[in-house]
Amino acid sequence: MDDFEPSDTSAYPTFEDFFVRAHKSGSRPIFAEDDLSSAVVVADSRVVVYESVQQSKKIWIKGLDFSITNLVMDNRLGAQFGNGAVASFRLSPQDYHRYHSPVTGKIKLFRSMPGDYYEVDPLAIQSDIDILDRNARDYVVIESEHLGDVLFVAIGATDVGSVKIHDRWQTAGNQIQKGEELGVFQFGGSSIIVAFESGRISFDEDLLNLSKEAIAVDVEVGMSLGRALPGHS
């Protein structure tokens, strides 16, 4: 609790207030905060990363018809990110349930999509049910200088009361900083997909190596995720 404000659990009048508790200032330093060519972890969670969406289907996300197009219900965005790199973050109920921008840039698009609240644990994600395509979700596209357009999808799951990207980020043209809070999940587990256009990012080698073994890595907000490939940095 030293990482949160307030730190005294008795200061939270309800469990829901505790569930959406905020980090204490400085408890989650942002990696290379002024380096616009690097991306950071968006949530306290377990993460797996893939160099392509096709690789994710072979290793982790095995729904019968999972695709970026089905995830965002948009053929144009599906084509833009369909061959790109993907980071998948899974949050458990005990985690801090606010989420943050992976990059510095400008909001290009916001959409909110109703849906189900299926479980998103590893066994469920590897089933034949297209959970990530069916659950309630909000998403934004962020235009960044060095990493191109970045797709951020917040996905609800079992017991989640809501998926909420803050009002400020629902308006195109607003600027957001790397590590700045994007939104919040209310009670329950949840998942986040962050997709990059093909050829734009190189994920950190330690994350890639473990992800190839289908091992999810414990991470915290602001840790290094990857950086722009040569030619874009």
GROMACS .gro file of C-alpha atoms in nm:
model
  233
    1MET     CA    1   0.000   0.000   0.000
    2ASP     CA    2   0.300   0.232   0.020
    3ASP     CA    3   0.265   0.262  -0.360
    4PHE     CA    4  -0.086   0.407  -0.334
    5GLU     CA    5  -0.258   0.723  -0.213
    6PRO     CA    6  -0.416   0.699   0.038
    7SER     CA    7  -0.198   0.422   0.183
    8ASP     CA    8  -0.430   0.350   0.476
    9THR     CA    9  -0.690   0.093   0.366
   10SER     CA   10  -0.939   0.226   0.621
   11ALA     CA   11  -0.952   0.551   0.421
   12TYR     CA   12  -1.150   0.380   0.144
   13PRO     CA   13  -1.525   0.391   0.224
   14THR     CA   14  -1.612   0.101  -0.012
   15PHE     CA   15  -1.430  -0.186  -0.177
   16GLU     CA   16  -1.499  -0.029  -0.515
   17ASP     CA   17  -1.312   0.284  -0.401
   18PHE     CA   18  -1.023   0.062  -0.298
   19PHE     CA   19  -1.034  -0.131  -0.626
   20VAL     CA   20  -0.982   0.184  -0.835
   21ARG     CA   21  -0.718   0.326  -0.596
   22ALA     CA   22  -0.456   0.553  -0.754
   23HIS     CA   23  -0.079   0.525  -0.749
   24LYS     CA   24   0.112   0.761  -0.524
   25SER     CA   25   0.303   1.021  -0.722
   26GLY     CA   26   0.648   0.886  -0.809
   27SER     CA   27   0.569   0.522  -0.726
   28ARG     CA   28   0.571   0.425  -1.096
   29PRO     CA   29   0.853   0.615  -1.271
   30ILE     CA   30   0.811   0.633  -1.648
   31PHE     CA   31   1.101   0.479  -1.842
   32ALA     CA   32   1.283   0.734  -2.061
   33GLU     CA   33   0.996   0.977  -2.009
   34ASP     CA   34   1.132   1.234  -2.256
   35ASP     CA   35   1.235   0.981  -2.524
   36LEU     CA   36   0.949   0.984  -2.774
   37SER     CA   37   1.091   0.683  -2.960
   38SER     CA   38   1.028   0.440  -2.672
   39ALA     CA   39   0.707   0.280  -2.548
   40VAL     CA   40   0.617   0.177  -2.194
   41VAL     CA   41   0.406  -0.078  -2.008
   42VAL     CA   42   0.045   0.040  -1.972
   43ALA     CA   43  -0.072  -0.146  -1.658
   44ASP     CA   44   0.038  -0.344  -1.354
   45SER     CA   45  -0.024  -0.682  -1.512
   46ARG     CA   46   0.115  -0.989  -1.685
   47VAL     CA   47   0.229  -0.924  -2.042
   48VAL     CA   48   0.311  -1.129  -2.348
   49VAL     CA   49   0.435  -0.965  -2.669
   50TYR     CA   50   0.429  -1.081  -3.029
   51GLU     CA   51   0.617  -0.954  -3.331
   52SER     CA   52   0.301  -1.011  -3.535
   53VAL     CA   53  -0.070  -1.082  -3.486
   54GLN     CA   54  -0.017  -1.410  -3.673
   55GLN     CA   55   0.242  -1.517  -3.414
   56SER     CA   56  -0.001  -1.439  -3.131
   57LYS     CA   57  -0.252  -1.687  -3.273
   58LYS     CA   58   0.014  -1.958  -3.274
   59ILE     CA   59   0.132  -1.894  -2.919
   60TRP     CA   60  -0.136  -1.740  -2.699
   61ILE     CA   61  -0.456  -1.596  -2.848
   62LYS     CA   62  -0.621  -1.897  -3.008
   63GLY     CA   63  -0.982  -1.794  -3.066
   64LEU     CA   64  -1.116  -1.940  -3.387
   65ASP     CA   65  -1.151  -1.602  -3.557
   66PHE     CA   66  -0.933  -1.358  -3.359
   67SER     CA   67  -0.812  -1.064  -3.567
   68ILE     CA   68  -0.757  -0.693  -3.520
   69THR     CA   69  -1.047  -0.631  -3.759
   70ASN     CA   70  -1.285  -0.832  -3.540
   71LEU     CA   71  -1.142  -0.677  -3.224
   72VAL     CA   72  -1.215  -0.319  -3.337
   73MET     CA   73  -1.498  -0.398  -3.583
   74ASP     CA   74  -1.333  -0.177  -3.844
   75ASN     CA   75  -1.193  -0.306  -4.174
   76ARG     CA   76  -0.967  -0.005  -4.226
   77LEU     CA   77  -0.805  -0.030  -3.883
   78GLY     CA   78  -0.785  -0.407  -3.922
   79ALA     CA   79  -0.582  -0.365  -4.239
   80GLN     CA   80  -0.364  -0.097  -4.080
   81PHE     CA   81  -0.268  -0.309  -3.777
   82GLY     CA   82  -0.335  -0.660  -3.909
   83ASN     CA   83   0.032  -0.750  -3.963
   84GLY     CA   84   0.167  -0.543  -3.677
   85ALA     CA   85   0.325  -0.619  -3.341
   86VAL     CA   86   0.098  -0.680  -3.042
   87ALA     CA   87   0.136  -0.661  -2.663
   88SER     CA   88  -0.131  -0.838  -2.455
   89PHE     CA   89  -0.171  -0.733  -2.089
   90ARG     CA   90  -0.384  -0.934  -1.845
   91LEU     CA   91  -0.500  -0.779  -1.518
   92SER     CA   92  -0.620  -0.987  -1.223
   93PRO     CA   93  -0.865  -0.854  -0.962
   94GLN     CA   94  -0.582  -0.783  -0.716
   95ASP     CA   95  -0.407  -0.549  -0.961
   96TYR     CA   96  -0.418  -0.172  -0.982
   97HIS     CA   97  -0.693  -0.121  -1.241
   98ARG     CA   98  -0.605   0.211  -1.400
   99TYR     CA   99  -0.429   0.206  -1.735
  100HIS     CA  100  -0.188   0.444  -1.904
  101SER     CA  101  -0.071   0.553  -2.246
  102PRO     CA  102   0.219   0.356  -2.396
  103VAL     CA  103   0.341   0.653  -2.603
  104THR     CA  104   0.333   1.031  -2.633
  105GLY     CA  105   0.108   1.151  -2.913
  106LYS     CA  106  -0.229   1.280  -3.029
  107ILE     CA  107  -0.566   1.107  -3.001
  108LYS     CA  108  -0.694   1.025  -3.351
  109LEU     CA  109  -0.999   0.812  -3.275
  110PHE     CA  110  -1.211   0.686  -2.986
  111ARG     CA  111  -1.478   0.415  -2.989
  112SER     CA  112  -1.676   0.234  -2.720
  113MET     CA  113  -1.821  -0.109  -2.794
  114PRO     CA  114  -2.074  -0.300  -2.579
  115GLY     CA  115  -2.030  -0.672  -2.530
  116ASP     CA  116  -1.997  -0.967  -2.295
  117TYR     CA  117  -1.779  -1.014  -1.985
  118TYR     CA  118  -1.617  -1.353  -2.034
  119GLU     CA  119  -1.314  -1.452  -1.827
  120VAL     CA  120  -0.975  -1.359  -1.980
  121ASP     CA  121  -0.742  -1.594  -1.790
  122PRO     CA  122  -0.484  -1.788  -1.998
  123LEU     CA  123  -0.698  -2.101  -2.031
  124ALA     CA  124  -0.994  -1.899  -2.153
  125ILE     CA  125  -0.788  -1.697  -2.401
  126GLN     CA  126  -0.648  -2.020  -2.548
  127SER     CA  127  -0.996  -2.171  -2.596
  128ASP     CA  128  -1.192  -2.178  -2.920
  129ILE     CA  129  -1.420  -1.894  -2.802
  130ASP     CA  130  -1.326  -1.555  -2.947
  131ILE     CA  131  -1.337  -1.385  -2.607
  132LEU     CA  132  -1.136  -1.073  -2.693
  133ASP     CA  133  -1.361  -1.009  -2.993
  134ARG     CA  134  -1.682  -1.046  -2.788
  135ASN     CA  135  -1.618  -0.870  -2.457
  136ALA     CA  136  -1.710  -0.505  -2.390
  137ARG     CA  137  -1.424  -0.275  -2.486
  138ASP     CA  138  -1.315   0.085  -2.544
  139TYR     CA  139  -1.033   0.179  -2.774
  140VAL     CA  140  -0.831   0.474  -2.895
  141VAL     CA  141  -0.580   0.526  -3.174
  142ILE     CA  142  -0.284   0.745  -3.074
  143GLU     CA  143  -0.073   0.913  -3.342
  144SER     CA  144   0.290   0.924  -3.226
  145GLU     CA  145   0.594   1.087  -3.385
  146HIS     CA  146   0.830   0.789  -3.393
  147LEU     CA  147   0.612   0.480  -3.341
  148GLY     CA  148   0.336   0.567  -3.587
  149ASP     CA  149  -0.027   0.505  -3.502
  150VAL     CA  150  -0.078   0.296  -3.186
  151LEU     CA  151  -0.402   0.108  -3.114
  152PHE     CA  152  -0.497   0.076  -2.744
  153VAL     CA  153  -0.791  -0.155  -2.663
  154ALA     CA  154  -0.922  -0.185  -2.303
  155ILE     CA  155  -1.129  -0.505  -2.270
  156GLY     CA  156  -1.364  -0.592  -1.985
  157ALA     CA  157  -1.388  -0.937  -1.829
  158THR     CA  158  -1.564  -1.132  -1.553
  159ASP     CA  159  -1.712  -0.904  -1.282
  160VAL     CA  160  -1.589  -0.583  -1.444
  161GLY     CA  161  -1.842  -0.309  -1.374
  162SER     CA  162  -1.731  -0.088  -1.661
  163VAL     CA  163  -1.457  -0.014  -1.913
  164LYS     CA  164  -1.399   0.361  -1.913
  165ILE     CA  165  -1.153   0.567  -2.115
  166HIS     CA  166  -1.153   0.914  -1.958
  167ASP     CA  167  -1.365   1.179  -2.129
  168ARG     CA  168  -1.059   1.385  -2.220
  169TRP     CA  169  -0.925   1.107  -2.444
  170GLN     CA  170  -1.254   1.060  -2.624
  171THR     CA  171  -1.190   1.375  -2.830
  172ALA     CA  172  -0.967   1.363  -3.137
  173GLY     CA  173  -0.675   1.605  -3.135
  174ASN     CA  174  -0.604   1.600  -2.761
  175GLN     CA  175  -0.240   1.542  -2.669
  176ILE     CA  176  -0.142   1.262  -2.430
  177GLN     CA  177   0.193   1.193  -2.267
  178LYS     CA  178   0.363   0.858  -2.229
  179GLY     CA  179   0.256   0.713  -1.893
  180GLU     CA  180  -0.043   0.949  -1.857
  181GLU     CA  181  -0.360   0.783  -1.725
  182LEU     CA  182  -0.596   0.681  -2.005
  183GLY     CA  183  -0.880   0.525  -1.809
  184VAL     CA  184  -0.998   0.277  -1.547
  185PHE     CA  185  -1.161  -0.063  -1.511
  186GLN     CA  186  -1.412  -0.109  -1.232
  187PHE     CA  187  -1.417  -0.430  -1.027
  188GLY     CA  188  -1.299  -0.752  -1.190
  189GLY     CA  189  -1.035  -0.895  -1.418
  190SER     CA  190  -0.962  -0.735  -1.751
  191SER     CA  191  -0.729  -0.729  -2.049
  192ILE     CA  192  -0.555  -0.473  -2.272
  193ILE     CA  193  -0.431  -0.513  -2.629
  194VAL     CA  194  -0.179  -0.261  -2.764
  195ALA     CA  195  -0.104  -0.295  -3.135
  196PHE     CA  196   0.161  -0.120  -3.345
  197GLU     CA  197   0.181  -0.090  -3.722
  198SER     CA  198   0.411  -0.336  -3.897
  199GLY     CA  199   0.778  -0.244  -3.882
  200ARG     CA  200   0.741   0.029  -3.619
  201ILE     CA  201   0.851  -0.125  -3.286
  202SER     CA  202   1.108  -0.365  -3.149
  203PHE     CA  203   0.987  -0.509  -2.819
  204ASP     CA  204   1.244  -0.554  -2.542
  205GLU     CA  205   1.437  -0.878  -2.590
  206ASP     CA  206   1.361  -1.017  -2.243
  207LEU     CA  207   0.988  -0.983  -2.304
  208LEU     CA  208   1.013  -1.138  -2.651
  209ASN     CA  209   1.217  -1.437  -2.537
  210LEU     CA  210   0.979  -1.528  -2.255
  211SER     CA  211   0.672  -1.466  -2.468
  212LYS     CA  212   0.801  -1.715  -2.727
  213GLU     CA  213   0.785  -1.971  -2.447
  214ALA     CA  214   0.426  -1.863  -2.369
  215ILE     CA  215   0.540  -1.717  -2.036
  216ALA     CA  216   0.361  -1.404  -1.917
  217VAL     CA  217   0.586  -1.155  -1.740
  218ASP     CA  218   0.491  -0.953  -1.429
  219VAL     CA  219   0.526  -0.585  -1.516
  220GLU     CA  220   0.436  -0.246  -1.370
  221VAL     CA  221   0.315   0.078  -1.526
  222GLY     CA  222   0.596   0.277  -1.685
  223MET     CA  223   0.847  -0.004  -1.737
  224SER     CA  224   1.015  -0.028  -2.076
  225LEU     CA  225   0.814  -0.210  -2.346
  226GLY     CA  226   1.016  -0.141  -2.662
  227ARG     CA  227   1.143   0.125  -2.896
  228ALA     CA  228   1.100   0.246  -3.253
  229LEU     CA  229   1.279   0.046  -3.519
  230PRO     CA  230   1.564   0.216  -3.709
  231GLY     CA  231   1.434   0.457  -3.965
  232HIS     CA  232   1.153   0.573  -3.736
  233SER     CA  233   1.341   0.680  -3.421
   0.00000   0.00000   0.00000
